[in-house]
XYZ file of C-alpha atoms in Angstrom:
423
model
C -0.050 0.229 0.544
C 1.207 3.827 -1.239
C 2.221 6.334 1.817
C -1.255 7.452 3.636
C -2.499 10.335 3.125
C -2.848 13.116 6.170
C -5.779 14.034 6.528
C -6.020 17.511 8.891
C -7.471 18.039 11.828
C -10.310 20.000 10.600
C -11.201 16.886 8.039
C -10.822 14.117 10.551
C -13.940 16.307 12.507
C -16.033 15.780 9.393
C -14.501 11.947 9.117
C -15.695 12.164 12.667
C -19.281 13.862 12.376
C -20.854 10.782 9.666
C -19.420 8.316 11.745
C -21.903 9.127 13.726
C -25.067 9.143 10.636
C -23.768 5.837 10.104
C -27.454 4.008 12.220
C -29.469 6.931 9.790
C -28.180 5.430 7.224
C -28.887 2.063 7.575
C -32.515 3.381 8.884
C -33.238 5.790 5.528
C -31.946 2.947 2.664
C -34.928 0.427 4.448
C -37.189 2.553 4.136
C -36.127 3.746 0.803
C -35.854 -0.055 -0.433
C -39.859 0.158 0.311
C -40.236 2.175 -2.067
C -40.330 0.902 -5.548
C -39.205 1.952 -8.506
C -38.440 -0.016 -10.702
C -37.609 1.846 -14.316
C -41.783 1.677 -15.330
C -42.922 2.411 -12.605
C -43.861 6.247 -12.486
C -45.781 6.247 -8.911
C -42.983 4.722 -7.296
C -40.351 6.808 -9.043
C -42.202 9.781 -8.184
C -42.650 8.959 -3.969
C -38.622 8.300 -4.553
C -38.203 11.736 -5.927
C -40.290 13.533 -3.115
C -37.872 11.423 -0.567
C -34.432 13.173 -2.838
C -35.936 16.536 -2.340
C -36.199 15.926 1.664
C -33.007 14.130 1.731
C -31.155 16.939 -0.245
C -32.468 19.763 0.996
C -30.148 19.249 4.046
C -27.023 19.904 1.637
C -29.027 24.031 1.291
C -28.729 23.722 -2.878
C -31.429 24.880 -5.433
C -33.611 21.390 -6.143
C -35.608 20.847 -8.992
C -37.240 19.181 -11.616
C -35.887 18.395 -15.125
C -37.919 17.348 -17.494
C -36.648 14.034 -19.632
C -37.817 13.954 -23.785
C -39.264 10.652 -24.611
C -38.378 7.655 -26.171
C -39.631 6.269 -29.289
C -40.404 2.277 -28.174
C -41.167 -1.000 -30.319
C -44.321 -3.332 -28.441
C -44.801 -6.877 -28.823
C -46.728 -6.656 -31.371
C -44.476 -4.024 -33.657
C -46.446 -1.003 -32.681
C -43.844 2.357 -32.489
C -45.117 4.905 -29.853
C -43.273 7.091 -27.198
C -42.088 6.239 -23.823
C -42.815 8.693 -21.510
C -40.661 9.313 -17.938
C -40.714 10.673 -14.971
C -38.674 13.927 -13.845
C -35.229 13.480 -13.105
C -33.429 15.064 -9.590
C -31.851 17.918 -9.378
C -30.005 19.949 -6.729
C -27.535 22.380 -8.096
C -24.423 23.474 -5.024
C -22.815 26.643 -5.599
C -23.196 27.348 -9.440
C -20.177 30.349 -9.632
C -17.407 28.111 -7.403
C -14.386 27.943 -9.372
C -14.363 24.202 -9.646
C -17.236 22.324 -10.464
C -18.070 18.689 -9.516
C -21.232 16.634 -11.606
C -22.456 13.639 -9.222
C -25.032 11.590 -10.521
C -27.197 9.102 -9.020
C -30.751 7.073 -9.451
C -33.206 5.959 -8.495
C -34.696 3.094 -10.620
C -34.189 -0.079 -9.950
C -35.076 -3.747 -12.012
C -37.405 -4.380 -9.793
C -41.235 -4.165 -11.369
C -44.181 -3.525 -9.258
C -45.252 -6.631 -9.643
C -41.671 -8.079 -8.065
C -41.561 -10.546 -5.586
C -38.611 -8.669 -4.473
C -39.831 -5.071 -2.185
C -39.058 -6.221 1.648
C -34.693 -5.831 3.381
C -33.778 -8.986 5.282
C -31.176 -8.631 7.749
C -29.073 -11.479 7.235
C -25.773 -10.835 9.989
C -24.988 -7.662 11.088
C -22.985 -6.300 8.406
C -25.274 -7.590 5.745
C -28.411 -5.819 4.672
C -30.775 -7.856 1.592
C -33.253 -5.979 -0.170
C -34.252 -4.497 -3.188
C -31.843 -0.605 -4.302
C -29.947 -2.029 -0.590
C -26.942 -0.958 -3.239
C -28.091 -0.252 -6.919
C -27.892 2.659 -5.831
C -30.118 3.555 -2.771
C -27.416 2.970 -0.901
C -25.069 4.907 -3.064
C -27.267 8.037 -3.127
C -26.898 8.117 0.639
C -23.193 7.675 0.564
C -23.343 10.866 -1.761
C -25.902 13.223 0.302
C -23.641 12.527 3.521
C -20.076 12.884 1.111
C -21.711 16.430 0.398
C -23.286 16.868 3.793
C -19.458 15.970 4.990
C -18.239 18.842 2.367
C -20.691 21.464 4.049
C -19.467 20.908 7.033
C -16.033 22.095 6.739
C -13.633 25.832 5.653
C -13.630 24.762 1.989
C -16.517 24.399 1.117
C -16.914 27.912 -1.099
C -14.266 26.122 -3.710
C -16.745 23.611 -4.560
C -19.586 24.000 -6.821
C -21.627 20.517 -7.871
C -25.126 19.546 -9.851
C -26.510 16.340 -8.275
C -28.437 14.477 -11.153
C -30.819 11.261 -10.152
C -32.461 9.954 -12.990
C -35.713 7.134 -13.001
C -33.667 6.362 -16.451
C -30.961 4.241 -15.384
C -31.297 0.549 -15.477
C -32.632 1.059 -18.693
C -30.523 2.765 -20.898
C -30.488 6.573 -19.598
C -32.013 7.366 -22.409
C -33.997 10.252 -21.457
C -31.343 11.473 -18.821
C -28.805 11.595 -21.366
C -28.564 15.018 -22.929
C -28.761 16.108 -19.205
C -25.312 13.978 -18.516
C -24.132 15.195 -21.584
C -24.645 18.490 -20.616
C -23.625 18.372 -16.935
C -20.743 16.478 -17.887
C -19.269 18.734 -20.514
C -19.356 21.639 -17.591
C -17.811 19.935 -14.951
C -13.525 19.015 -13.949
C -14.795 16.293 -13.419
C -17.291 13.797 -11.534
C -18.673 10.850 -9.721
C -21.209 8.796 -9.731
C -22.414 6.463 -7.211
C -22.443 3.385 -8.822
C -22.283 0.135 -5.895
C -18.149 -1.338 -5.024
C -18.188 -5.490 -5.244
C -18.212 -5.914 -1.761
C -14.250 -6.707 -1.000
C -14.968 -2.595 -1.866
C -13.194 -2.928 -5.588
C -14.336 -0.212 -8.272
C -14.409 -0.036 -11.733
C -12.499 0.657 -14.259
C -12.619 0.748 -18.041
C -16.004 -0.151 -19.173
C -17.179 -1.276 -22.212
C -19.807 -0.026 -24.501
C -23.118 -0.826 -25.010
C -26.039 -0.739 -27.075
C -30.335 -1.743 -27.733
C -32.006 -2.502 -30.504
C -34.766 -3.150 -31.047
C -35.696 -4.797 -34.769
C -39.539 -4.763 -36.263
C -39.723 -7.601 -38.818
C -43.534 -7.289 -41.103
C -44.441 -9.228 -43.838
C -48.022 -11.632 -44.563
C -50.438 -13.727 -42.909
C -51.811 -15.620 -43.851
C -53.420 -19.166 -44.116
C -50.776 -21.475 -43.037
C -52.230 -24.510 -45.033
C -54.311 -23.122 -47.929
C -52.481 -20.028 -48.876
C -49.075 -20.733 -46.878
C -47.966 -19.461 -50.160
C -49.554 -16.191 -50.442
C -47.381 -15.040 -46.941
C -44.850 -13.601 -46.160
C -43.460 -15.479 -42.546
C -41.750 -12.689 -40.104
C -40.966 -14.652 -37.462
C -39.229 -16.712 -40.011
C -37.031 -13.415 -40.881
C -36.095 -12.511 -37.832
C -35.308 -15.489 -36.494
C -32.318 -15.577 -39.476
C -31.786 -12.021 -38.241
C -31.297 -13.394 -34.808
C -28.451 -16.178 -36.226
C -26.900 -13.432 -37.986
C -26.316 -12.073 -34.691
C -25.614 -14.979 -32.945
C -22.385 -15.513 -35.316
C -21.058 -12.585 -35.149
C -20.170 -13.609 -31.671
C -15.785 -14.437 -31.632
C -15.481 -12.094 -35.394
C -13.400 -9.827 -33.107
C -11.974 -9.384 -29.565
C -14.115 -7.652 -27.339
C -16.932 -7.490 -28.923
C -19.897 -9.122 -27.443
C -23.572 -9.488 -29.771
C -26.566 -11.004 -26.446
C -29.962 -12.336 -28.469
C -32.119 -11.687 -25.813
C -35.867 -12.066 -27.105
C -38.430 -12.497 -30.249
C -41.590 -11.923 -29.834
C -43.775 -12.427 -32.999
C -45.992 -15.073 -34.317
C -50.149 -15.896 -33.079
C -51.746 -19.676 -33.874
C -49.365 -22.561 -35.628
C -52.219 -21.704 -38.847
C -51.794 -18.461 -39.399
C -48.325 -17.350 -41.121
C -46.912 -14.817 -39.092
C -47.166 -10.712 -40.538
C -44.381 -9.651 -37.607
C -42.056 -10.205 -34.910
C -39.820 -8.235 -32.782
C -35.945 -8.312 -32.090
C -34.409 -7.120 -29.289
C -30.993 -6.859 -28.390
C -27.081 -6.172 -26.971
C -24.273 -5.617 -27.791
C -21.005 -4.109 -25.595
C -17.960 -3.443 -27.016
C -14.669 -1.975 -26.393
C -13.465 0.721 -28.615
C -14.809 3.491 -31.083
C -13.574 1.863 -33.796
C -15.919 -1.127 -32.830
C -18.919 0.390 -32.544
C -18.458 1.390 -36.213
C -18.194 -2.102 -36.802
C -20.571 -3.074 -35.135
C -22.283 -0.974 -37.236
C -21.456 -1.879 -40.328
C -22.950 -5.524 -39.498
C -26.355 -4.761 -38.584
C -26.950 -2.839 -41.701
C -25.712 -6.253 -43.203
C -27.960 -8.440 -41.769
C -30.970 -5.971 -42.417
C -29.651 -5.314 -45.746
C -29.892 -9.852 -46.107
C -33.928 -10.032 -44.459
C -35.203 -7.520 -46.948
C -34.276 -9.431 -49.369
C -37.053 -11.668 -48.222
C -39.489 -11.646 -51.297
C -42.335 -9.432 -48.845
C -40.230 -8.656 -46.156
C -39.756 -4.648 -44.420
C -37.019 -4.417 -40.993
C -36.612 -1.191 -39.332
C -33.726 -0.769 -36.997
C -34.254 1.345 -33.647
C -32.307 1.445 -30.913
C -28.546 2.474 -30.140
C -25.587 2.763 -28.482
C -26.505 5.227 -26.121
C -23.431 3.861 -23.591
C -20.272 5.311 -25.651
C -16.424 3.363 -24.343
C -15.618 4.780 -21.423
C -11.651 3.679 -21.767
C -9.060 3.401 -18.594
C -7.293 6.765 -20.312
C -4.959 8.905 -18.357
C -7.297 12.127 -17.080
C -9.406 8.687 -15.153
C -6.625 6.875 -14.506
C -5.342 10.236 -12.781
C -9.338 10.408 -10.602
C -8.046 6.472 -9.591
C -4.611 7.467 -8.055
C -6.255 10.475 -6.119
C -9.462 7.593 -4.957
C -6.656 5.109 -4.152
C -5.052 7.680 -1.961
C -7.934 8.815 -0.310
C -9.304 5.608 0.751
C -5.320 5.878 2.979
C -6.922 7.289 5.005
C -8.959 5.201 5.947
C -6.521 2.433 6.328
C -8.072 1.237 2.152
C -6.402 -0.568 0.262
C -8.670 0.331 -2.844
C -8.486 -1.380 -5.836
C -9.999 -1.763 -9.616
C -10.369 -4.031 -13.118
C -12.326 -3.478 -16.038
C -16.378 -5.060 -16.441
C -18.453 -5.254 -19.657
C -21.030 -3.377 -17.092
C -22.279 0.422 -18.227
C -23.215 3.037 -16.288
C -24.148 6.856 -16.364
C -19.795 7.181 -16.371
C -20.075 5.719 -19.446
C -22.169 8.746 -20.859
C -19.784 11.397 -18.446
C -16.653 10.372 -20.575
C -17.808 10.402 -23.561
C -19.163 14.123 -22.758
C -15.021 14.882 -21.742
C -15.303 14.518 -17.620
C -13.378 12.182 -15.901
C -14.732 10.256 -13.339
C -15.059 7.093 -10.607
C -18.641 5.878 -11.069
C -18.004 3.230 -8.063
C -17.895 5.353 -5.355
C -21.078 3.929 -3.626
C -21.938 1.259 -0.864
C -19.711 -2.154 -0.875
C -22.325 -4.860 -2.759
C -23.309 -7.646 -3.964
C -25.969 -9.944 -6.570
C -27.484 -6.206 -7.870
C -29.643 -7.350 -9.912
C -31.531 -10.086 -7.967
C -33.254 -11.011 -5.350
C -29.932 -12.072 -3.142
C -29.044 -8.095 -3.619
C -27.349 -7.495 -0.147
C -25.155 -3.700 0.880
C -22.799 -4.713 3.768
C -23.616 -2.018 6.504
C -20.169 -1.152 7.580
C -19.924 0.638 3.820
C -22.114 3.692 4.418
C -19.523 5.833 6.210
C -17.010 3.937 5.842
C -17.473 4.998 2.025
C -19.131 8.475 2.419
C -15.426 9.427 4.570
C -14.155 7.903 1.364
C -16.253 10.507 -0.806
C -16.320 13.498 1.680
C -12.297 13.352 1.866
C -12.239 13.119 -2.024
C -14.525 16.777 -1.911
C -12.208 17.943 0.857
C -9.273 18.036 -1.109
C -10.575 18.882 -4.590
C -11.464 22.220 -3.135
C -7.981 22.666 -1.412
C -5.770 22.028 -4.436
C -4.335 19.029 -3.219
C -6.605 16.908 -5.531
C -6.244 19.433 -8.947
C -9.543 18.502 -9.981
C -8.781 21.381 -13.809
C -5.294 18.452 -13.940
C -7.387 15.816 -14.778
C -9.954 17.795 -17.106
C -7.193 19.138 -18.984
C -5.255 15.665 -19.554
C -9.518 14.858 -21.188
C -8.483 17.289 -23.458
C -5.947 16.556 -24.904
C -7.008 13.220 -25.675
C -6.787 9.662 -24.536
C -3.730 8.818 -24.396
C -2.327 11.716 -23.579
């Protein structure tokens, strides 16, 4: 482990105060977990946003709701329509401060209103199981208390913060993406509060990700009497899906996941519609260009079938986030801050994506797993380590106070980002 970062008496007083808030954070995450805020549960998302307004009022920031633009979705029957989102939560603190930081998170979860997973259970003295306790209602509480720690310090006026907590991260940030880009472009650095692994490791480089729906249209007919008059959309969809899956292994670090095919009906009817849904992960921008060309080729191959039409909807919503010199500098500072807490913080590359991808695409270097330590997210085994609430809030508070004092130079990271990924 590298040499421990020195903390002055004012910084240690802030950390002592955060320790007194640990029990309150745990009780709050239990209450927030009980609010089902699945990505399509508008009532639950709005109830959760109201909780955020109450909690973040303690920062003294200007709180607002940001309306998000709708997105286009393809229903299982092939209908293309607009999908609305509930507003995002925004808190702006000292917009004229010399150092600008954007802090992001999400209040949606992957668990819909009808999910069987609705309650919290204490598995042991340090392990709480529940929906969203790690991903990322726990992370939001870590973010909040990192800010409140900064607010108790003598250097707070040096830092201006934009907090964005979105309702659509789990479904790709389709509505909040433009807001993330705007805030990222105007900030020196970013801090995002996805959960760390249970051992405290952070995510390093991230792949890029995109989601698509291919709408295939044909012509229905009686499967026995007039089969020759039909044009089977489901068969064309299957052809596309097999071609998509065959692309796996053709380019290193690029994966294609055929997730679902909707369509068809009674066995005696030639199906006239189908929808193919799939995800692609890429490591570089060159990979993205190759993928888009291959997708167009596959679509063209089914369009040549007599009587078949195909429309591709969707695209890449999370660009790759490399371990660039700018992002490496952010991790260097995070690890240094961890030494003050006796932590040996490590990181590893991942195929997962988050808002950190969006911030980096806007030129904003960031660390995107500053939340609680947790495991088994996106399942009914999701857990948070209770000791990590105070631990990770103190980590954020140290980072913020060191940025405010200039010991960590946030503008240095931004300059590295502007210089390019290999600077």
